[in-house]
mmCIF file of C-alpha atoms in Angstrom:
data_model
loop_
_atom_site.group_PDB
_atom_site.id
_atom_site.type_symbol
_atom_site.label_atom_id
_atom_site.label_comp_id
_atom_site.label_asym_id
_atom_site.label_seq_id
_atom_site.Cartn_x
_atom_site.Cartn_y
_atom_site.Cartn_z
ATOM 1 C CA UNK A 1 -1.828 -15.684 5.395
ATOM 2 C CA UNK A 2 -2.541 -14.722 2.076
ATOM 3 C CA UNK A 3 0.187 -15.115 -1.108
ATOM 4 C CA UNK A 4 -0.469 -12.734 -3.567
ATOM 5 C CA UNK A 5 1.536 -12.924 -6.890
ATOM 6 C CA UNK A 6 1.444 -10.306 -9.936
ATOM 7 C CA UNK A 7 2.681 -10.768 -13.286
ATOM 8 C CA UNK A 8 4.553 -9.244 -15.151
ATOM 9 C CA UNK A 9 6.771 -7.626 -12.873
ATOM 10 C CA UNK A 10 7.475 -5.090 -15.819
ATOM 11 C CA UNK A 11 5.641 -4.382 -18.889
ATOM 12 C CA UNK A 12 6.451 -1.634 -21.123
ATOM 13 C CA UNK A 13 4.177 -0.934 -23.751
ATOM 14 C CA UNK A 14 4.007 1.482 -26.641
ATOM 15 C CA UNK A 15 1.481 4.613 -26.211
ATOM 16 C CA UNK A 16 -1.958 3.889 -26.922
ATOM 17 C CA UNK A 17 -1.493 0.141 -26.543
ATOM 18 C CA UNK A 18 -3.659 -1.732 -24.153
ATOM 19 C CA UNK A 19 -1.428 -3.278 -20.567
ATOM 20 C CA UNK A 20 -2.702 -6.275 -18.904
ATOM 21 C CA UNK A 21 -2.302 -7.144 -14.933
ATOM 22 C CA UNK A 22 -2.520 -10.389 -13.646
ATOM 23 C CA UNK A 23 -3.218 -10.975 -9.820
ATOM 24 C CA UNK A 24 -3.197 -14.303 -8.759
ATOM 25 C CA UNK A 25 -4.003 -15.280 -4.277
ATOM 26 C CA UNK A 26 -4.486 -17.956 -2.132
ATOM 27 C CA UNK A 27 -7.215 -16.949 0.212
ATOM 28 C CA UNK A 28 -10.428 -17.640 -1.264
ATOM 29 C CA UNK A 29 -11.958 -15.822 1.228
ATOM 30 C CA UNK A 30 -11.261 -13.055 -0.023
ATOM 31 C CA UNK A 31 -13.670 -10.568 -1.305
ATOM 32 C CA UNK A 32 -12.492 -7.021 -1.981
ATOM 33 C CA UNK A 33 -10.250 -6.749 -4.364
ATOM 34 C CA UNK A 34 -8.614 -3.218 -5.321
ATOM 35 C CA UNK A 35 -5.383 -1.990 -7.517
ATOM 36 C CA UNK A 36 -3.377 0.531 -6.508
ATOM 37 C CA UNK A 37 -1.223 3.186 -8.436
ATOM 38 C CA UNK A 38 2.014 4.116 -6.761
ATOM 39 C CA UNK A 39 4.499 7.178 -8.977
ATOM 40 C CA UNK A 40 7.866 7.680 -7.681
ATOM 41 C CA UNK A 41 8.206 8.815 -3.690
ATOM 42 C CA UNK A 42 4.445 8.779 -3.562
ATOM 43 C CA UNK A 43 1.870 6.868 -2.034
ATOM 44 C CA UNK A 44 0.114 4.184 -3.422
ATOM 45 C CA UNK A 45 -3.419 5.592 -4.953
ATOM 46 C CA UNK A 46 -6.971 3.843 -5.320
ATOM 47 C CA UNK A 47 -7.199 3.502 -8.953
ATOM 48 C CA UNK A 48 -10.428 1.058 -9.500
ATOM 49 C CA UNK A 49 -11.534 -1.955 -7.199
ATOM 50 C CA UNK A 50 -14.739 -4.857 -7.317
ATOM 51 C CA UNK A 51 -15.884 -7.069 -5.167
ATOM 52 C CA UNK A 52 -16.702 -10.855 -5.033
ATOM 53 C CA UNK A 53 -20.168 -10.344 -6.427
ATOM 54 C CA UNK A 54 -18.901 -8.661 -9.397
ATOM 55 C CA UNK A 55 -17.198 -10.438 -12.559
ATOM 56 C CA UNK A 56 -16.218 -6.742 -13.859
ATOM 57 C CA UNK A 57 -15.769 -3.494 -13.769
ATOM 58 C CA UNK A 58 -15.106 -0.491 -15.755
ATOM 59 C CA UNK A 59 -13.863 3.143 -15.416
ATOM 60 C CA UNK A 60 -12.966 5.220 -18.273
ATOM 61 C CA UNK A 61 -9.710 3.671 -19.554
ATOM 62 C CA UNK A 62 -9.394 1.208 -16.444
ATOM 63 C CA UNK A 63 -11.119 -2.345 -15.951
ATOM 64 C CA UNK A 64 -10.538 -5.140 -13.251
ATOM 65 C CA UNK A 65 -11.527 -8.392 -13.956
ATOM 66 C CA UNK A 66 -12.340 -10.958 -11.384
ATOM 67 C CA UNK A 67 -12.139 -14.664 -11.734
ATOM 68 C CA UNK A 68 -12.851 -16.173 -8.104
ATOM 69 C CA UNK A 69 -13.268 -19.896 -9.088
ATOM 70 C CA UNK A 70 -9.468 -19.324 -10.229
ATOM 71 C CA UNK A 71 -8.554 -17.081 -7.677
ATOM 72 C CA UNK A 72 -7.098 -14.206 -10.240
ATOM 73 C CA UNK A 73 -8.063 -10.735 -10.867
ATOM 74 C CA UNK A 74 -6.572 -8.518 -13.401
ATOM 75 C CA UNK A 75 -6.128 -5.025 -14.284
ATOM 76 C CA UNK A 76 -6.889 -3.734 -17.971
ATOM 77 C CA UNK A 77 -5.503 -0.106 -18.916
ATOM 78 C CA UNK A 78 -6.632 0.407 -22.528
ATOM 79 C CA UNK A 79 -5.167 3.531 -24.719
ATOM 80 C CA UNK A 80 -2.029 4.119 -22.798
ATOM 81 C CA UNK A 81 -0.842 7.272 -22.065
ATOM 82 C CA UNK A 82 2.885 8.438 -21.086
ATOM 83 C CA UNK A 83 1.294 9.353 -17.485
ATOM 84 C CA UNK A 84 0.281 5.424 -16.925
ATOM 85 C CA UNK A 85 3.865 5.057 -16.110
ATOM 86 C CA UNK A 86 3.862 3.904 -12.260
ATOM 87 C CA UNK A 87 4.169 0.843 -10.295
ATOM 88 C CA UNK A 88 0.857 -0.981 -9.785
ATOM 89 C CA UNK A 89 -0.314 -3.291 -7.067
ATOM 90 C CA UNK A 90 -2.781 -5.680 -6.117
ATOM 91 C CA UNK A 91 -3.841 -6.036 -2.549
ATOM 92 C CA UNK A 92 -6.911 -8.688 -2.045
ATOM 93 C CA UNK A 93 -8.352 -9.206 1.256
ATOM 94 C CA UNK A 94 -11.794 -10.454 3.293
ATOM 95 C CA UNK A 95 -13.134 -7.437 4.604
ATOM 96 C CA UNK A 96 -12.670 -3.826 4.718
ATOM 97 C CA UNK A 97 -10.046 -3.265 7.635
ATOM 98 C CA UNK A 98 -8.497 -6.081 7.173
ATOM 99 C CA UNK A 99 -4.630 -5.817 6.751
ATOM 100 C CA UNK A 100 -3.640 -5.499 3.221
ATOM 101 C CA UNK A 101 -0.999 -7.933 1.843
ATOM 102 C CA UNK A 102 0.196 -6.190 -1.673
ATOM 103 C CA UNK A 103 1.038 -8.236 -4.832
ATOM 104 C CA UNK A 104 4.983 -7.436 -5.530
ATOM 105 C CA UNK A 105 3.809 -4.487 -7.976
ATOM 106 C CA UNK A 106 4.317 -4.586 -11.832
ATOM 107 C CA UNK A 107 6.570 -1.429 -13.299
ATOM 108 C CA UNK A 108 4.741 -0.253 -16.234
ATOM 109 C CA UNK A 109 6.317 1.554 -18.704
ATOM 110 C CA UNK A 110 4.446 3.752 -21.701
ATOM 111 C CA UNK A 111 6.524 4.918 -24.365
ATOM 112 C CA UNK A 112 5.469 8.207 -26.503
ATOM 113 C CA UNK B 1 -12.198 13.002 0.924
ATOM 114 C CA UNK B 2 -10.254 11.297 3.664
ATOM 115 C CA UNK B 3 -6.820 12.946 4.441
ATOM 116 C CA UNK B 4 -4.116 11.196 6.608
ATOM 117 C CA UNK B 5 -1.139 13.889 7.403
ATOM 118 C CA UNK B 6 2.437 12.137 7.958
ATOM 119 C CA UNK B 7 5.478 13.428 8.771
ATOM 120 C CA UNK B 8 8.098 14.173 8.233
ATOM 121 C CA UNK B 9 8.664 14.010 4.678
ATOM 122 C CA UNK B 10 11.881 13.207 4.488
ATOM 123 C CA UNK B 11 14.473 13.078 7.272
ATOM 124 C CA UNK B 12 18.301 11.664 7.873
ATOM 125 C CA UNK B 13 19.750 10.803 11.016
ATOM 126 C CA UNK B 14 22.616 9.590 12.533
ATOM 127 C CA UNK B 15 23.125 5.841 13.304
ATOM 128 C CA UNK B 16 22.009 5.047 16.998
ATOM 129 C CA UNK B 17 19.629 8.016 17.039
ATOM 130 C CA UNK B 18 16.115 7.662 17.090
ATOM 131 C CA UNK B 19 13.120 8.766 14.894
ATOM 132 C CA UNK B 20 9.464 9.441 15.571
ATOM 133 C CA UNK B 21 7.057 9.161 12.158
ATOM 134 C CA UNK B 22 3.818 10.458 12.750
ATOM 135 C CA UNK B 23 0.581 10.345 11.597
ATOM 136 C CA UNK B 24 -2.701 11.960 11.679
ATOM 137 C CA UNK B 25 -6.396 11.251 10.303
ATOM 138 C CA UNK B 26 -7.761 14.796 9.878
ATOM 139 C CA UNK B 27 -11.048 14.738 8.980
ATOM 140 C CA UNK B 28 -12.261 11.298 10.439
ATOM 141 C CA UNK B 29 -11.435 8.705 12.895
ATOM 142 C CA UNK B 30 -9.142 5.820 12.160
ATOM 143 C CA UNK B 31 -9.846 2.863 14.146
ATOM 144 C CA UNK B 32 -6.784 0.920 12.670
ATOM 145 C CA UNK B 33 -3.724 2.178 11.644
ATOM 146 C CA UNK B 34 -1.264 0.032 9.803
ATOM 147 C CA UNK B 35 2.473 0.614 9.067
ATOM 148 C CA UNK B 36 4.198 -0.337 5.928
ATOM 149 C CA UNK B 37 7.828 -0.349 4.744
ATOM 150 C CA UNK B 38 8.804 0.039 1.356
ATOM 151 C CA UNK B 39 12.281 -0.482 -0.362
ATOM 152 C CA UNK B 40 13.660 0.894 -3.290
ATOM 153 C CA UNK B 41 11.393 -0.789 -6.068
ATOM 154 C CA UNK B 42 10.032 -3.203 -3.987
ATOM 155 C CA UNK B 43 6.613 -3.207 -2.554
ATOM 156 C CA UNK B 44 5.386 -2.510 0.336
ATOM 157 C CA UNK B 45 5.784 -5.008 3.482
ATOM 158 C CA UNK B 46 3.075 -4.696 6.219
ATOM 159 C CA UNK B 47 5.199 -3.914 10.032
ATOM 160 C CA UNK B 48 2.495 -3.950 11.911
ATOM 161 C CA UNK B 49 -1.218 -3.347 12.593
ATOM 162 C CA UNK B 50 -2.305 -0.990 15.331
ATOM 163 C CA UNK B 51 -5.814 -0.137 17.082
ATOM 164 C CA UNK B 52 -6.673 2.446 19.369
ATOM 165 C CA UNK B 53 -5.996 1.648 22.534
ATOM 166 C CA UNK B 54 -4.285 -1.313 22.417
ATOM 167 C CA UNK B 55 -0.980 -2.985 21.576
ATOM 168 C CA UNK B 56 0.622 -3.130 18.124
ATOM 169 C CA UNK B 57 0.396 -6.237 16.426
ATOM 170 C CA UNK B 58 3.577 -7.136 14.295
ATOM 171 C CA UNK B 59 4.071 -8.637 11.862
ATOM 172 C CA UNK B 60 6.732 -11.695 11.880
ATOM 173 C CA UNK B 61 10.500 -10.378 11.287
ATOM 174 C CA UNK B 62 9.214 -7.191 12.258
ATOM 175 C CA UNK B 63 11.401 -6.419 16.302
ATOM 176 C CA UNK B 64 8.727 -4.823 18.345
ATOM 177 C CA UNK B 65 11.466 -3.110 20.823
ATOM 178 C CA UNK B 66 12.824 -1.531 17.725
ATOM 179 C CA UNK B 67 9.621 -0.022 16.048
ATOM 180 C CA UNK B 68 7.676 1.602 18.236
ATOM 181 C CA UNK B 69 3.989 2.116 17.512
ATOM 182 C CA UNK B 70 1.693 4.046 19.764
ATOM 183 C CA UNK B 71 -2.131 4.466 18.743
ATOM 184 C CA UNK B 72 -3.300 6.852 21.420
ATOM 185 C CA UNK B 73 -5.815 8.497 19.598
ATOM 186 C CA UNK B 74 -8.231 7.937 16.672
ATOM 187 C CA UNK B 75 -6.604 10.820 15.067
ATOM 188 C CA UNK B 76 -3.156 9.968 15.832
ATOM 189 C CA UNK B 77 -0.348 7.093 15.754
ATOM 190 C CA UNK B 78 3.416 7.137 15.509
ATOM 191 C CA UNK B 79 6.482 4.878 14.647
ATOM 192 C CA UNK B 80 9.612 5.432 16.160
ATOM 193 C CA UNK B 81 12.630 3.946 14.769
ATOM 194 C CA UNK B 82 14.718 3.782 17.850
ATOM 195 C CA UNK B 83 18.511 3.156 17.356
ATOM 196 C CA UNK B 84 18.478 3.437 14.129
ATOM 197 C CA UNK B 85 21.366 2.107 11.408
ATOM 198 C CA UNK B 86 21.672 2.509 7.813
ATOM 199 C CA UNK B 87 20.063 -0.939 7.171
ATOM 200 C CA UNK B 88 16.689 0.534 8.281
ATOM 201 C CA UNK B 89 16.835 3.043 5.687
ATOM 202 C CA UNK B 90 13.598 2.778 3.753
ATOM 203 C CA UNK B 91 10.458 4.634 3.057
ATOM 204 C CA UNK B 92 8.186 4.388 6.012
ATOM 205 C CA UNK B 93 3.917 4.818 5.020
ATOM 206 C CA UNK B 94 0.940 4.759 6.999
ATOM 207 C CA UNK B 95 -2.191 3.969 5.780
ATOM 208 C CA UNK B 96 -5.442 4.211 8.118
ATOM 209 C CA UNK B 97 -8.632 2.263 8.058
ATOM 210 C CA UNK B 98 -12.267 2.850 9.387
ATOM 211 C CA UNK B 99 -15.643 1.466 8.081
ATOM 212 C CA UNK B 100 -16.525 4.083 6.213
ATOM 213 C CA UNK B 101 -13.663 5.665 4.271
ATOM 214 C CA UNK B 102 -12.091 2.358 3.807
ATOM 215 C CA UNK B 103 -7.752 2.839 3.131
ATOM 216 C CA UNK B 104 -6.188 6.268 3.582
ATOM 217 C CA UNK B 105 -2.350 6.502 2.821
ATOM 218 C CA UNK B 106 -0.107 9.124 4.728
ATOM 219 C CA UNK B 107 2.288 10.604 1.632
ATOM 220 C CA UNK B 108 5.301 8.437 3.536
ATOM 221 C CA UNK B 109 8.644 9.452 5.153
ATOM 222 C CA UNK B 110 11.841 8.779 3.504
ATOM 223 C CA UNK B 111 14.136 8.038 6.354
ATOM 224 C CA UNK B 112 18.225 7.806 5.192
ATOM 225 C CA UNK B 113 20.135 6.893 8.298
ATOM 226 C CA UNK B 114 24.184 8.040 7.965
#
């Protein structure tokens, strides 16, 4: 099955500051590959996702980056803000309804 | 958007009881449900993948007889945590999957066995 790895595991970063998610996996198969947002007690929420045929991708203060020759994607949150704080996670797979195998999340902390 | 109901919320029961989770797809049709468990700041571990229809598939580790999954509907499917003990304390989520609307997480049940 797929081994999905994320680093760091935490990051705390001042306000305003960029953060930086690294998500490395095995299958190269895979082509969908999202980031989730999970607060406290919640559920985990879409935050920005790209497929295989796309290098990048940009919404407002989020990017993901893919590299598929070295099997990493990464997640770019640029001006910080205090409500950033969450654990994120990375969940590649093949194909839409495929089971997803989550990276082991990355606490992110955003000081005022 | 896509909506998936679970419940409950939160519930505590008492060891060697059992527990039904449910949840529902309310405005489309989830042809796979899967079942996740999450630990305190740990992420979340896949239990097992269900279709309509047919049998659970679990994942390995994850004891069949003791997490019951039924997928009777495309609207609905369950876990029950049967005989229950503190070590299966944990939050229990749902997230359900069709073609169209792609991954829709239930809000997640917070189950404290005492």
């Amino acid at each position: 099955g797929e081994n999905v790895e994320q680093h760091p595991s935490t990051l705390s970063v001042q306000e305003g500051d960029s953060a930086v998610i690294k998500c490395t996996y095995s299958d190269s198969a895979s082509n969908y590959f999202p980031w989730y947002k999970q607060e406290l007690g919640k559920r985990p929420q879409l935050i920005i996702d790209i497929r295989s045929n796309v290098g990048e991708k940009k919404d407002q203060r989020i990017a993901v980056t893919l590299n598929k020759t070295a099997k990493h994607f990464s997640l770019h949150i640029t001006e910080t803000q205090p409500e950033d704080s969450a654990v994120y996670f990375c969940a590649p797979i093949k194909a839409a309804g495929n089971k997803l195998t989550f990276g082991g999340g990355t606490r992110v902390l955003v000081k005022p | 958007g896509a909506v998936v109901s679970q419940h409950p919320s939160r519930v505590i029961c008492k060891s060697g009881t059992s527990v039904k989770i449910e949840c529902r797809s309310l405005d489309f049709q989830a042809t796979t449900m899967f079942w996740y468990r999450q630990f305190p700041k740990k992420s979340l571990m896949l239990m097992a993948t269900s279709n309509e229809g047919s049998k659970a598939t679990y994942e390995q580790g994850v004891e069949k007889d003791k997490f019951l999954i039924n997928h009777a509907s495309l609207t609905l499917s369950t876990l029950t945590v049967t005989s229950a003990h503190p070590e299966d304390s944990s939050f229990y989520i749902c997230s359900a999957s069709n073609y169209r609307d792609g991954y829709t997480f239930g809000s997640g049940t917070r189950l404290t066995v005492v």
